[in-house]
Amino acid sequence: MPTRVPDLRETASQTAGPYVHIGLVPAATGIHVLDRTVTNVVVRPDTPGEHITIEGVVHDGEGMPVRDAVLESWQADASGRHAHPEDPSGSADIRGFGRMAADFGTGVYSLHTVKPGPVPGRDGVMQAPHISFWIVARGINVGLHTRLYFSDELERNAADPILASIGSPDRRKTLIADRTLRDGKPLYRFDIHLQGDRETVFFDI
Amino acid sequence: MAEQEASGRKPGAYFPRDRLRHPPAFTPGYKTSVTRSPQKPLVSLGQTLSEMTGPVFGHDELGPLDDDLIRNHAVSGDPIGERIIVHGHVMDENGRGLPGTLIEVWQANAGGRYRHTNDGYLAPLDPNFGGCGRCLTDDAGYYAFRTIKPGAYPWPNSTNSWRPAHIHFSIFGRAFCQRLITQLYFEGDPLIPLCPIAQTIPDPRAIDGLTARLDMNAAEPFDCLAYRFDIVLRGRRSTLFENRLAGN
């Protein structure tokens, strides 16, 4: 067996491919092997904070829905706490991790969660409430990181250092999810455009 | 972590991702990337708690057969195909093993057919094979699972494109910025240099890093062969000084 000197540089990314659901969202393709999997429901009925739904479609450069996309979300709880040992603000009410599969027919994904509180940024500056998103699919070679901000947080968004780092105000808007009500419950619409005139801002984090 | 705390150092920001190590977004030889690749530059973001934290998983979330793809979908017996162990370490770029890291895998069966609504390849499904599994790394960052070696399969890219045998890997690490999905290939597979997806990676050494080695020492005699696949996630700085990340 040939031996190798360990190469301590990050393992290279590859596309998740068209069958990513088997591994990440097995129930979406009718496989019931794993008992407990991550779903698109981040909240429990008794979770403190405002319960919200986020919905949207990932579009390709031709405006077509990406029906095989899988999205992941990572966020703080309603008090701005992350469920992670390095967050100094204490234990969080939710784990804050969600996973969404686009609908095979319509391309719509949805996330049921709680609106996060503001979290500290660098140098003591607070960040506006946001949810980190990660998108993988066939044709995407390296998972795409972006952030969702909330349309009803005008003041905090205006002071957010990450949004401010995006030069173009038009491009900042691609990260703002629009608040509406459906059946009296808050719904945020967050469409993602992989390419073209309305291209979403993606981050190198 | 323990080592860092003992020496008084604190973990800091993660190293920037070396984008020359990874495939670019736009790789026209892989046709689907053409309309699914951003055309504007990525916006570099100074890491905050949002990027330096990530989901933590526990053993109580895993079932006893989650790491055994030979048994976890078995209905009437074992699946058909080459029985293998796949194992290795997950470490960071500093060479530290990463404990408690969730690894999820998915793959085709021995004939190259996926158990998925959208796979219409004529090779049959195996009634005893699901093709998904997961495990958590141990205290040293070590993982292992047992499966059937997947077959190559055709896909609609050019008129005669075939994927090399591969297993998809999803790895979490400790932070959302370490999140990675990749593919394991098998040593000696002549389809690797022909594959438009493997060849999206510009650096041949990085493709070599995705190629699992036959590992006779880990084989179970008269039972199954073994392949070794080590995974490296982004490393991080450590500092003796308080930083201002947390707002102090």
mmCIF file of N, CA and C in Angstrom, chain A residues 1-2 4 7-16 18-24 29 31 33-34 36 60-61 66 68 72 74 82 84 86-88 95 97 99 121-124 127 130 132 134 138-142 144-145 147 162 171 194-196 199 201-205, chain B residues 17 19 21-25 27 30 32-40 42-43 45 47-48 50-51 53-57 61 66 72 93 104 106 114-117 132 134 172 174 176-177 179 181-183 185 187 197-198 200-201 208 210 213-214 231-232 234 236 244-245:
data_model
loop_
_atom_site.group_PDB
_atom_site.id
_atom_site.type_symbol
_atom_site.label_atom_id
_atom_site.label_comp_id
_atom_site.label_asym_id
_atom_site.label_seq_id
_atom_site.Cartn_x
_atom_site.Cartn_y
_atom_site.Cartn_z
ATOM 1 N N MET A 1 0.839 -1.196 0.000
ATOM 2 C CA MET A 1 0.000 0.000 0.000
ATOM 3 C C MET A 1 0.872 1.242 0.000
ATOM 4 N N PRO A 2 0.647 2.162 -0.933
ATOM 5 C CA PRO A 2 1.460 3.374 -0.952
ATOM 6 C C PRO A 2 1.151 4.240 0.255
ATOM 7 N N ARG A 4 1.232 7.956 2.204
ATOM 8 C CA ARG A 4 1.130 9.351 1.787
ATOM 9 C C ARG A 4 1.561 10.254 2.918
ATOM 10 N N ASP A 7 -1.610 15.560 3.766
ATOM 11 C CA ASP A 7 -1.744 16.871 3.143
ATOM 12 C C ASP A 7 -2.704 17.681 4.004
ATOM 13 N N LEU A 8 -2.155 18.584 4.801
ATOM 14 C CA LEU A 8 -2.991 19.288 5.766
ATOM 15 C C LEU A 8 -3.580 20.555 5.182
ATOM 16 N N ARG A 9 -4.083 20.433 3.976
ATOM 17 C CA ARG A 9 -4.892 21.517 3.433
ATOM 18 C C ARG A 9 -6.305 20.996 3.281
ATOM 19 N N GLU A 10 -7.253 21.912 3.305
ATOM 20 C CA GLU A 10 -8.652 21.516 3.343
ATOM 21 C C GLU A 10 -8.991 20.565 2.192
ATOM 22 N N THR A 11 -9.730 19.522 2.520
ATOM 23 C CA THR A 11 -10.226 18.596 1.508
ATOM 24 C C THR A 11 -11.065 19.379 0.499
ATOM 25 N N ALA A 12 -10.864 19.077 -0.781
ATOM 26 C CA ALA A 12 -11.554 19.835 -1.831
ATOM 27 C C ALA A 12 -13.045 19.492 -1.850
ATOM 28 N N SER A 13 -13.838 20.492 -2.174
ATOM 29 C CA SER A 13 -15.286 20.314 -2.269
ATOM 30 C C SER A 13 -15.657 19.658 -3.597
ATOM 31 N N GLN A 14 -16.774 18.973 -3.598
ATOM 32 C CA GLN A 14 -17.402 18.485 -4.826
ATOM 33 C C GLN A 14 -18.896 18.749 -4.717
ATOM 34 N N THR A 15 -19.552 18.801 -5.873
ATOM 35 C CA THR A 15 -20.994 19.013 -5.868
ATOM 36 C C THR A 15 -21.715 17.935 -5.059
ATOM 37 N N ALA A 16 -22.828 18.313 -4.470
ATOM 38 C CA ALA A 16 -23.653 17.338 -3.743
ATOM 39 C C ALA A 16 -24.394 16.418 -4.710
ATOM 40 N N PRO A 18 -27.291 15.227 -7.813
ATOM 41 C CA PRO A 18 -28.758 15.228 -7.875
ATOM 42 C C PRO A 18 -29.438 14.382 -6.794
ATOM 43 N N TYR A 19 -28.685 13.503 -6.137
ATOM 44 C CA TYR A 19 -29.306 12.557 -5.202
ATOM 45 C C TYR A 19 -28.926 12.864 -3.752
ATOM 46 N N VAL A 20 -28.593 14.120 -3.506
ATOM 47 C CA VAL A 20 -28.171 14.564 -2.179
ATOM 48 C C VAL A 20 -29.208 14.229 -1.109
ATOM 49 N N HIS A 21 -30.483 14.153 -1.510
ATOM 50 C CA HIS A 21 -31.553 13.876 -0.541
ATOM 51 C C HIS A 21 -31.367 12.538 0.168
ATOM 52 N N ILE A 22 -30.786 11.558 -0.540
ATOM 53 C CA ILE A 22 -30.617 10.231 0.082
ATOM 54 C C ILE A 22 -29.824 10.358 1.379
ATOM 55 N N GLY A 23 -28.793 11.196 1.339
ATOM 56 C CA GLY A 23 -27.943 11.326 2.514
ATOM 57 C C GLY A 23 -28.436 12.348 3.512
ATOM 58 N N LEU A 24 -28.990 13.469 3.017
ATOM 59 C CA LEU A 24 -29.295 14.575 3.923
ATOM 60 C C LEU A 24 -30.776 14.638 4.305
ATOM 61 N N THR A 29 -37.101 11.137 -0.315
ATOM 62 C CA THR A 29 -37.095 10.174 -1.409
ATOM 63 C C THR A 29 -37.567 8.801 -0.945
ATOM 64 N N ILE A 31 -36.866 6.998 1.791
ATOM 65 C CA ILE A 31 -35.989 6.077 2.523
ATOM 66 C C ILE A 31 -36.162 6.321 4.019
ATOM 67 N N VAL A 33 -34.394 4.896 6.804
ATOM 68 C CA VAL A 33 -33.325 4.136 7.443
ATOM 69 C C VAL A 33 -32.953 4.775 8.770
ATOM 70 N N LEU A 34 -32.847 6.098 8.773
ATOM 71 C CA LEU A 34 -32.371 6.811 9.945
ATOM 72 C C LEU A 34 -33.573 7.284 10.759
ATOM 73 N N ARG A 36 -33.814 9.520 13.498
ATOM 74 C CA ARG A 36 -33.924 10.954 13.807
ATOM 75 C C ARG A 36 -33.057 11.729 12.837
ATOM 76 N N ASP A 60 -32.073 29.372 -10.963
ATOM 77 C CA ASP A 60 -30.803 29.331 -11.699
ATOM 78 C C ASP A 60 -30.698 30.550 -12.615
ATOM 79 N N GLY A 61 -29.658 30.594 -13.436
ATOM 80 C CA GLY A 61 -29.396 31.758 -14.281
ATOM 81 C C GLY A 61 -30.418 31.962 -15.378
ATOM 82 N N VAL A 66 -34.607 25.691 -8.955
ATOM 83 C CA VAL A 66 -33.669 24.585 -8.730
ATOM 84 C C VAL A 66 -34.394 23.567 -7.854
ATOM 85 N N ASP A 68 -33.823 20.515 -7.209
ATOM 86 C CA ASP A 68 -33.053 19.511 -6.446
ATOM 87 C C ASP A 68 -32.140 20.172 -5.403
ATOM 88 N N GLU A 72 -29.461 24.567 4.121
ATOM 89 C CA GLU A 72 -29.315 24.447 5.572
ATOM 90 C C GLU A 72 -29.315 25.833 6.184
ATOM 91 N N TRP A 74 -28.620 28.128 9.904
ATOM 92 C CA TRP A 74 -27.956 28.172 11.223
ATOM 93 C C TRP A 74 -28.219 29.544 11.828
ATOM 94 N N HIS A 82 -26.425 31.226 20.533
ATOM 95 C CA HIS A 82 -26.199 30.039 19.698
ATOM 96 C C HIS A 82 -26.026 28.809 20.586
ATOM 97 N N HIS A 84 -23.989 26.475 21.153
ATOM 98 C CA HIS A 84 -22.614 26.072 20.836
ATOM 99 C C HIS A 84 -21.729 26.459 22.021
ATOM 100 N N GLU A 86 -18.901 27.688 22.321
ATOM 101 C CA GLU A 86 -18.097 28.908 22.225
ATOM 102 C C GLU A 86 -18.926 30.187 22.296
ATOM 103 N N ASP A 87 -20.246 30.037 22.368
ATOM 104 C CA ASP A 87 -21.061 31.256 22.530
ATOM 105 C C ASP A 87 -21.080 31.612 24.012
ATOM 106 N N PRO A 88 -20.531 32.766 24.393
ATOM 107 C CA PRO A 88 -20.429 33.112 25.824
ATOM 108 C C PRO A 88 -21.757 33.531 26.451
ATOM 109 N N ARG A 95 -31.593 24.433 19.070
ATOM 110 C CA ARG A 95 -30.293 24.139 18.462
ATOM 111 C C ARG A 95 -30.031 25.109 17.313
ATOM 112 N N PHE A 97 -30.470 24.717 14.022
ATOM 113 C CA PHE A 97 -30.015 24.174 12.742
ATOM 114 C C PHE A 97 -31.184 23.542 12.008
ATOM 115 N N ARG A 99 -32.805 22.060 8.015
ATOM 116 C CA ARG A 99 -32.445 21.531 6.692
ATOM 117 C C ARG A 99 -33.707 21.459 5.853
ATOM 118 N N GLY A 121 -21.288 41.181 16.843
ATOM 119 C CA GLY A 121 -20.384 41.054 15.710
ATOM 120 C C GLY A 121 -18.958 41.297 16.162
ATOM 121 N N ARG A 122 -18.126 41.717 15.257
ATOM 122 C CA ARG A 122 -16.724 41.973 15.599
ATOM 123 C C ARG A 122 -16.606 43.349 16.250
ATOM 124 N N ASP A 123 -15.595 43.477 17.064
ATOM 125 C CA ASP A 123 -15.274 44.770 17.685
ATOM 126 C C ASP A 123 -16.446 45.355 18.464
ATOM 127 N N GLY A 124 -17.298 44.472 19.012
ATOM 128 C CA GLY A 124 -18.365 44.948 19.871
ATOM 129 C C GLY A 124 -19.576 45.524 19.152
ATOM 130 N N GLN A 127 -24.858 42.842 15.399
ATOM 131 C CA GLN A 127 -25.354 42.509 14.072
ATOM 132 C C GLN A 127 -26.883 42.468 14.104
ATOM 133 N N HIS A 130 -30.315 37.783 11.856
ATOM 134 C CA HIS A 130 -30.106 37.154 10.549
ATOM 135 C C HIS A 130 -30.050 35.652 10.732
ATOM 136 N N SER A 132 -28.072 32.364 8.872
ATOM 137 C CA SER A 132 -27.091 31.936 7.871
ATOM 138 C C SER A 132 -27.683 30.804 7.046
ATOM 139 N N TRP A 134 -26.952 27.958 3.761
ATOM 140 C CA TRP A 134 -25.940 27.256 2.954
ATOM 141 C C TRP A 134 -26.701 26.446 1.923
ATOM 142 N N ARG A 138 -26.894 19.854 -7.325
ATOM 143 C CA ARG A 138 -26.247 19.523 -8.594
ATOM 144 C C ARG A 138 -25.815 20.820 -9.277
ATOM 145 N N GLY A 139 -24.627 20.844 -9.830
ATOM 146 C CA GLY A 139 -24.157 22.031 -10.554
ATOM 147 C C GLY A 139 -23.489 23.074 -9.668
ATOM 148 N N ILE A 140 -23.609 22.935 -8.345
ATOM 149 C CA ILE A 140 -22.930 23.852 -7.409
ATOM 150 C C ILE A 140 -21.711 23.111 -6.867
ATOM 151 N N ASN A 141 -20.517 23.584 -7.240
ATOM 152 C CA ASN A 141 -19.299 22.848 -6.903
ATOM 153 C C ASN A 141 -18.873 23.024 -5.453
ATOM 154 N N VAL A 142 -19.108 24.217 -4.916
ATOM 155 C CA VAL A 142 -18.801 24.494 -3.501
ATOM 156 C C VAL A 142 -20.060 25.107 -2.899
ATOM 157 N N LEU A 144 -22.846 27.230 -1.239
ATOM 158 C CA LEU A 144 -22.906 28.689 -1.251
ATOM 159 C C LEU A 144 -23.450 29.208 0.078
ATOM 160 N N HIS A 145 -22.685 30.102 0.700
ATOM 161 C CA HIS A 145 -23.108 30.719 1.962
ATOM 162 C C HIS A 145 -23.789 32.051 1.686
ATOM 163 N N ARG A 147 -26.854 35.020 3.740
ATOM 164 C CA ARG A 147 -27.546 35.369 4.980
ATOM 165 C C ARG A 147 -28.920 35.907 4.646
ATOM 166 N N ILE A 162 -22.119 43.719 8.367
ATOM 167 C CA ILE A 162 -21.952 42.825 7.207
ATOM 168 C C ILE A 162 -22.701 43.401 6.001
ATOM 169 N N ARG A 171 -27.634 45.334 -4.185
ATOM 170 C CA ARG A 171 -27.193 43.974 -3.854
ATOM 171 C C ARG A 171 -27.547 43.636 -2.405
ATOM 172 N N LEU A 194 -29.175 32.329 -8.122
ATOM 173 C CA LEU A 194 -27.786 31.885 -8.184
ATOM 174 C C LEU A 194 -26.968 32.731 -9.153
ATOM 175 N N GLN A 195 -27.640 33.358 -10.106
ATOM 176 C CA GLN A 195 -26.905 33.981 -11.215
ATOM 177 C C GLN A 195 -27.777 35.037 -11.887
ATOM 178 N N GLY A 196 -27.140 36.057 -12.451
ATOM 179 C CA GLY A 196 -27.858 37.006 -13.305
ATOM 180 C C GLY A 196 -28.126 38.342 -12.642
ATOM 181 N N GLU A 199 -28.859 38.469 -8.949
ATOM 182 C CA GLU A 199 -28.022 37.506 -8.226
ATOM 183 C C GLU A 199 -27.906 37.841 -6.735
ATOM 184 N N VAL A 201 -26.341 37.906 -3.022
ATOM 185 C CA VAL A 201 -24.974 38.029 -2.502
ATOM 186 C C VAL A 201 -24.589 36.717 -1.815
ATOM 187 N N PHE A 202 -23.465 36.167 -2.211
ATOM 188 C CA PHE A 202 -22.909 34.990 -1.534
ATOM 189 C C PHE A 202 -21.591 35.386 -0.881
ATOM 190 N N PHE A 203 -21.350 34.769 0.272
ATOM 191 C CA PHE A 203 -20.203 35.165 1.088
ATOM 192 C C PHE A 203 -19.104 34.117 1.061
ATOM 193 N N ASP A 204 -17.886 34.610 1.180
ATOM 194 C CA ASP A 204 -16.749 33.751 1.478
ATOM 195 C C ASP A 204 -16.505 33.923 2.967
ATOM 196 N N ILE A 205 -16.971 32.956 3.758
ATOM 197 C CA ILE A 205 -16.898 33.137 5.212
ATOM 198 C C ILE A 205 -15.656 32.448 5.762
ATOM 199 N N ARG B 17 -10.616 30.190 3.518
ATOM 200 C CA ARG B 17 -10.688 29.046 2.605
ATOM 201 C C ARG B 17 -9.811 29.332 1.385
ATOM 202 N N ARG B 19 -9.445 29.155 -2.027
ATOM 203 C CA ARG B 19 -10.361 28.898 -3.154
ATOM 204 C C ARG B 19 -9.645 28.286 -4.355
ATOM 205 N N ARG B 21 -7.829 25.757 -4.039
ATOM 206 C CA ARG B 21 -7.831 24.345 -3.686
ATOM 207 C C ARG B 21 -9.148 23.689 -4.123
ATOM 208 N N HIS B 22 -10.166 24.502 -4.253
ATOM 209 C CA HIS B 22 -11.519 24.023 -4.536
ATOM 210 C C HIS B 22 -11.860 24.270 -6.006
ATOM 211 N N PRO B 23 -12.909 23.623 -6.506
ATOM 212 C CA PRO B 23 -13.323 23.929 -7.871
ATOM 213 C C PRO B 23 -13.858 25.353 -7.949
ATOM 214 N N PRO B 24 -13.632 26.055 -9.057
ATOM 215 C CA PRO B 24 -14.346 27.312 -9.256
ATOM 216 C C PRO B 24 -15.834 27.016 -9.434
ATOM 217 N N ALA B 25 -16.677 28.050 -9.322
ATOM 218 C CA ALA B 25 -18.120 27.833 -9.479
ATOM 219 C C ALA B 25 -18.467 27.502 -10.931
ATOM 220 N N THR B 27 -17.641 25.886 -14.235
ATOM 221 C CA THR B 27 -16.793 24.840 -14.810
ATOM 222 C C THR B 27 -17.556 24.246 -15.988
ATOM 223 N N TYR B 30 -18.543 20.643 -16.815
ATOM 224 C CA TYR B 30 -19.658 20.120 -16.018
ATOM 225 C C TYR B 30 -20.829 21.046 -16.296
ATOM 226 N N THR B 32 -24.061 21.481 -15.856
ATOM 227 C CA THR B 32 -25.044 22.065 -14.941
ATOM 228 C C THR B 32 -24.483 23.279 -14.199
ATOM 229 N N SER B 33 -23.165 23.356 -14.072
ATOM 230 C CA SER B 33 -22.574 24.490 -13.339
ATOM 231 C C SER B 33 -22.744 25.796 -14.107
ATOM 232 N N VAL B 34 -23.019 25.716 -15.403
ATOM 233 C CA VAL B 34 -23.035 26.933 -16.222
ATOM 234 C C VAL B 34 -24.139 27.884 -15.771
ATOM 235 N N THR B 35 -25.327 27.378 -15.473
ATOM 236 C CA THR B 35 -26.429 28.256 -15.050
ATOM 237 C C THR B 35 -26.610 28.286 -13.529
ATOM 238 N N ARG B 36 -25.761 27.561 -12.808
ATOM 239 C CA ARG B 36 -25.910 27.526 -11.351
ATOM 240 C C ARG B 36 -24.696 28.123 -10.641
ATOM 241 N N SER B 37 -23.901 28.897 -11.350
ATOM 242 C CA SER B 37 -22.710 29.496 -10.764
ATOM 243 C C SER B 37 -22.889 31.007 -10.672
ATOM 244 N N PRO B 38 -22.684 31.591 -9.469
ATOM 245 C CA PRO B 38 -22.729 33.047 -9.363
ATOM 246 C C PRO B 38 -21.681 33.676 -10.274
ATOM 247 N N GLN B 39 -22.052 34.835 -10.868
ATOM 248 C CA GLN B 39 -21.113 35.522 -11.759
ATOM 249 C C GLN B 39 -20.403 36.660 -11.051
ATOM 250 N N LYS B 40 -20.967 37.083 -9.921
ATOM 251 C CA LYS B 40 -20.340 38.167 -9.181
ATOM 252 C C LYS B 40 -19.395 37.578 -8.142
ATOM 253 N N LEU B 42 -17.647 36.545 -4.709
ATOM 254 C CA LEU B 42 -18.107 36.326 -3.338
ATOM 255 C C LEU B 42 -17.702 37.534 -2.493
ATOM 256 N N VAL B 43 -18.531 37.878 -1.526
ATOM 257 C CA VAL B 43 -18.201 38.968 -0.596
ATOM 258 C C VAL B 43 -17.492 38.350 0.612
ATOM 259 N N LEU B 45 -16.207 37.959 4.257
ATOM 260 C CA LEU B 45 -16.897 38.338 5.486
ATOM 261 C C LEU B 45 -15.974 38.039 6.665
ATOM 262 N N GLN B 47 -15.173 36.841 10.108
ATOM 263 C CA GLN B 47 -15.970 35.875 10.861
ATOM 264 C C GLN B 47 -16.509 36.458 12.166
ATOM 265 N N THR B 48 -17.763 36.110 12.434
ATOM 266 C CA THR B 48 -18.433 36.453 13.684
ATOM 267 C C THR B 48 -18.883 35.145 14.328
ATOM 268 N N SER B 50 -21.642 33.905 14.252
ATOM 269 C CA SER B 50 -22.528 33.194 13.318
ATOM 270 C C SER B 50 -21.762 32.199 12.456
ATOM 271 N N GLU B 51 -20.529 32.535 12.116
ATOM 272 C CA GLU B 51 -19.733 31.659 11.257
ATOM 273 C C GLU B 51 -18.882 30.685 12.075
ATOM 274 N N THR B 53 -19.620 29.301 14.995
ATOM 275 C CA THR B 53 -20.366 28.279 15.721
ATOM 276 C C THR B 53 -21.085 27.419 14.680
ATOM 277 N N GLY B 54 -21.659 26.325 15.127
ATOM 278 C CA GLY B 54 -22.389 25.449 14.218
ATOM 279 C C GLY B 54 -23.075 24.377 15.030
ATOM 280 N N PRO B 55 -23.921 23.575 14.395
ATOM 281 C CA PRO B 55 -24.693 22.594 15.156
ATOM 282 C C PRO B 55 -23.808 21.537 15.814
ATOM 283 N N VAL B 56 -24.221 21.142 17.017
ATOM 284 C CA VAL B 56 -23.540 20.090 17.766
ATOM 285 C C VAL B 56 -24.461 18.874 17.783
ATOM 286 N N PHE B 57 -23.931 17.728 17.460
ATOM 287 C CA PHE B 57 -24.743 16.510 17.399
ATOM 288 C C PHE B 57 -24.324 15.542 18.501
ATOM 289 N N GLU B 61 -28.713 10.800 18.882
ATOM 290 C CA GLU B 61 -29.466 11.044 17.652
ATOM 291 C C GLU B 61 -29.241 9.955 16.612
ATOM 292 N N ASP B 66 -26.779 3.010 11.922
ATOM 293 C CA ASP B 66 -26.592 4.150 11.014
ATOM 294 C C ASP B 66 -25.261 4.084 10.266
ATOM 295 N N ASN B 72 -28.371 -1.654 7.334
ATOM 296 C CA ASN B 72 -29.422 -0.728 7.767
ATOM 297 C C ASN B 72 -30.628 -0.650 6.834
ATOM 298 N N GLU B 93 -6.683 21.741 9.605
ATOM 299 C CA GLU B 93 -5.437 22.034 8.898
ATOM 300 C C GLU B 93 -4.239 22.165 9.841
ATOM 301 N N GLU B 104 -22.106 12.317 7.160
ATOM 302 C CA GLU B 104 -23.227 11.646 6.498
ATOM 303 C C GLU B 104 -22.733 11.184 5.126
ATOM 304 N N TRP B 106 -23.825 9.092 1.332
ATOM 305 C CA TRP B 106 -24.847 8.489 0.476
ATOM 306 C C TRP B 106 -24.194 8.025 -0.804
ATOM 307 N N TYR B 114 -29.137 4.538 -7.780
ATOM 308 C CA TYR B 114 -29.501 5.177 -6.524
ATOM 309 C C TYR B 114 -30.943 4.871 -6.161
ATOM 310 N N ARG B 115 -31.192 4.742 -4.863
ATOM 311 C CA ARG B 115 -32.566 4.601 -4.379
ATOM 312 C C ARG B 115 -33.168 5.995 -4.259
ATOM 313 N N HIS B 116 -33.523 6.565 -5.405
ATOM 314 C CA HIS B 116 -34.022 7.945 -5.450
ATOM 315 C C HIS B 116 -35.066 8.051 -6.548
ATOM 316 N N THR B 117 -36.128 8.784 -6.233
ATOM 317 C CA THR B 117 -37.245 9.003 -7.151
ATOM 318 C C THR B 117 -36.785 9.382 -8.558
ATOM 319 N N CYS B 132 -27.675 5.051 2.432
ATOM 320 C CA CYS B 132 -27.361 6.216 3.268
ATOM 321 C C CYS B 132 -26.908 5.768 4.641
ATOM 322 N N ARG B 134 -24.585 7.355 8.460
ATOM 323 C CA ARG B 134 -23.929 8.471 9.144
ATOM 324 C C ARG B 134 -23.220 7.961 10.383
ATOM 325 N N PHE B 172 -19.435 18.122 9.064
ATOM 326 C CA PHE B 172 -19.814 19.348 9.765
ATOM 327 C C PHE B 172 -18.666 20.099 10.410
ATOM 328 N N ARG B 174 -16.761 21.859 13.603
ATOM 329 C CA ARG B 174 -17.266 22.562 14.794
ATOM 330 C C ARG B 174 -18.003 23.831 14.450
ATOM 331 N N PHE B 176 -19.998 26.499 11.350
ATOM 332 C CA PHE B 176 -20.734 26.527 10.086
ATOM 333 C C PHE B 176 -19.790 26.833 8.915
ATOM 334 N N CYS B 177 -18.696 27.569 9.203
ATOM 335 C CA CYS B 177 -17.761 27.886 8.115
ATOM 336 C C CYS B 177 -16.911 26.684 7.713
ATOM 337 N N ARG B 179 -18.320 23.744 7.118
ATOM 338 C CA ARG B 179 -19.264 22.845 6.444
ATOM 339 C C ARG B 179 -18.733 22.469 5.065
ATOM 340 N N ILE B 181 -19.172 19.488 1.696
ATOM 341 C CA ILE B 181 -19.659 18.289 1.016
ATOM 342 C C ILE B 181 -18.647 17.944 -0.061
ATOM 343 N N THR B 182 -18.304 16.662 -0.156
ATOM 344 C CA THR B 182 -17.335 16.247 -1.158
ATOM 345 C C THR B 182 -17.657 14.828 -1.624
ATOM 346 N N GLN B 183 -16.778 14.242 -2.398
ATOM 347 C CA GLN B 183 -16.974 12.878 -2.887
ATOM 348 C C GLN B 183 -15.683 12.092 -2.708
ATOM 349 N N TYR B 185 -13.416 9.041 -3.998
ATOM 350 C CA TYR B 185 -13.167 8.154 -5.139
ATOM 351 C C TYR B 185 -12.271 7.014 -4.681
ATOM 352 N N GLU B 187 -9.025 4.366 -5.203
ATOM 353 C CA GLU B 187 -7.690 4.250 -5.777
ATOM 354 C C GLU B 187 -7.699 3.409 -7.053
ATOM 355 N N ILE B 197 -16.759 16.086 -13.356
ATOM 356 C CA ILE B 197 -16.983 16.590 -11.995
ATOM 357 C C ILE B 197 -15.691 16.512 -11.183
ATOM 358 N N ALA B 198 -15.018 15.358 -11.196
ATOM 359 C CA ALA B 198 -13.733 15.266 -10.484
ATOM 360 C C ALA B 198 -12.763 16.312 -11.035
ATOM 361 N N THR B 200 -13.351 19.200 -12.171
ATOM 362 C CA THR B 200 -13.594 20.611 -11.847
ATOM 363 C C THR B 200 -12.521 21.124 -10.885
ATOM 364 N N ILE B 201 -11.856 20.200 -10.178
ATOM 365 C CA ILE B 201 -10.800 20.582 -9.227
ATOM 366 C C ILE B 201 -9.516 20.815 -10.011
ATOM 367 N N ASP B 208 -6.213 13.870 -5.761
ATOM 368 C CA ASP B 208 -5.584 12.731 -5.089
ATOM 369 C C ASP B 208 -6.050 12.648 -3.633
ATOM 370 N N LEU B 210 -8.907 13.201 -2.585
ATOM 371 C CA LEU B 210 -10.261 12.636 -2.540
ATOM 372 C C LEU B 210 -10.269 11.149 -2.874
ATOM 373 N N ARG B 213 -7.508 5.132 -0.319
ATOM 374 C CA ARG B 213 -6.499 4.087 -0.560
ATOM 375 C C ARG B 213 -6.982 2.741 -0.043
ATOM 376 N N LEU B 214 -6.720 1.710 -0.831
ATOM 377 C CA LEU B 214 -6.951 0.350 -0.343
ATOM 378 C C LEU B 214 -6.129 0.159 0.926
ATOM 379 N N ILE B 231 -9.990 13.152 6.059
ATOM 380 C CA ILE B 231 -10.665 14.391 5.663
ATOM 381 C C ILE B 231 -10.046 15.548 6.445
ATOM 382 N N VAL B 232 -9.741 16.618 5.759
ATOM 383 C CA VAL B 232 -9.161 17.796 6.415
ATOM 384 C C VAL B 232 -10.142 18.951 6.300
ATOM 385 N N ARG B 234 -11.110 23.096 7.618
ATOM 386 C CA ARG B 234 -10.367 24.321 7.847
ATOM 387 C C ARG B 234 -9.819 24.395 9.269
ATOM 388 N N ARG B 236 -7.788 26.755 12.401
ATOM 389 C CA ARG B 236 -8.081 28.073 12.965
ATOM 390 C C ARG B 236 -6.878 28.608 13.716
ATOM 391 N N ARG B 244 -11.828 40.714 20.428
ATOM 392 C CA ARG B 244 -13.020 41.502 20.702
ATOM 393 C C ARG B 244 -14.263 40.920 20.056
ATOM 394 N N LEU B 245 -14.136 39.682 19.606
ATOM 395 C CA LEU B 245 -15.215 39.072 18.848
ATOM 396 C C LEU B 245 -16.537 39.081 19.604
#
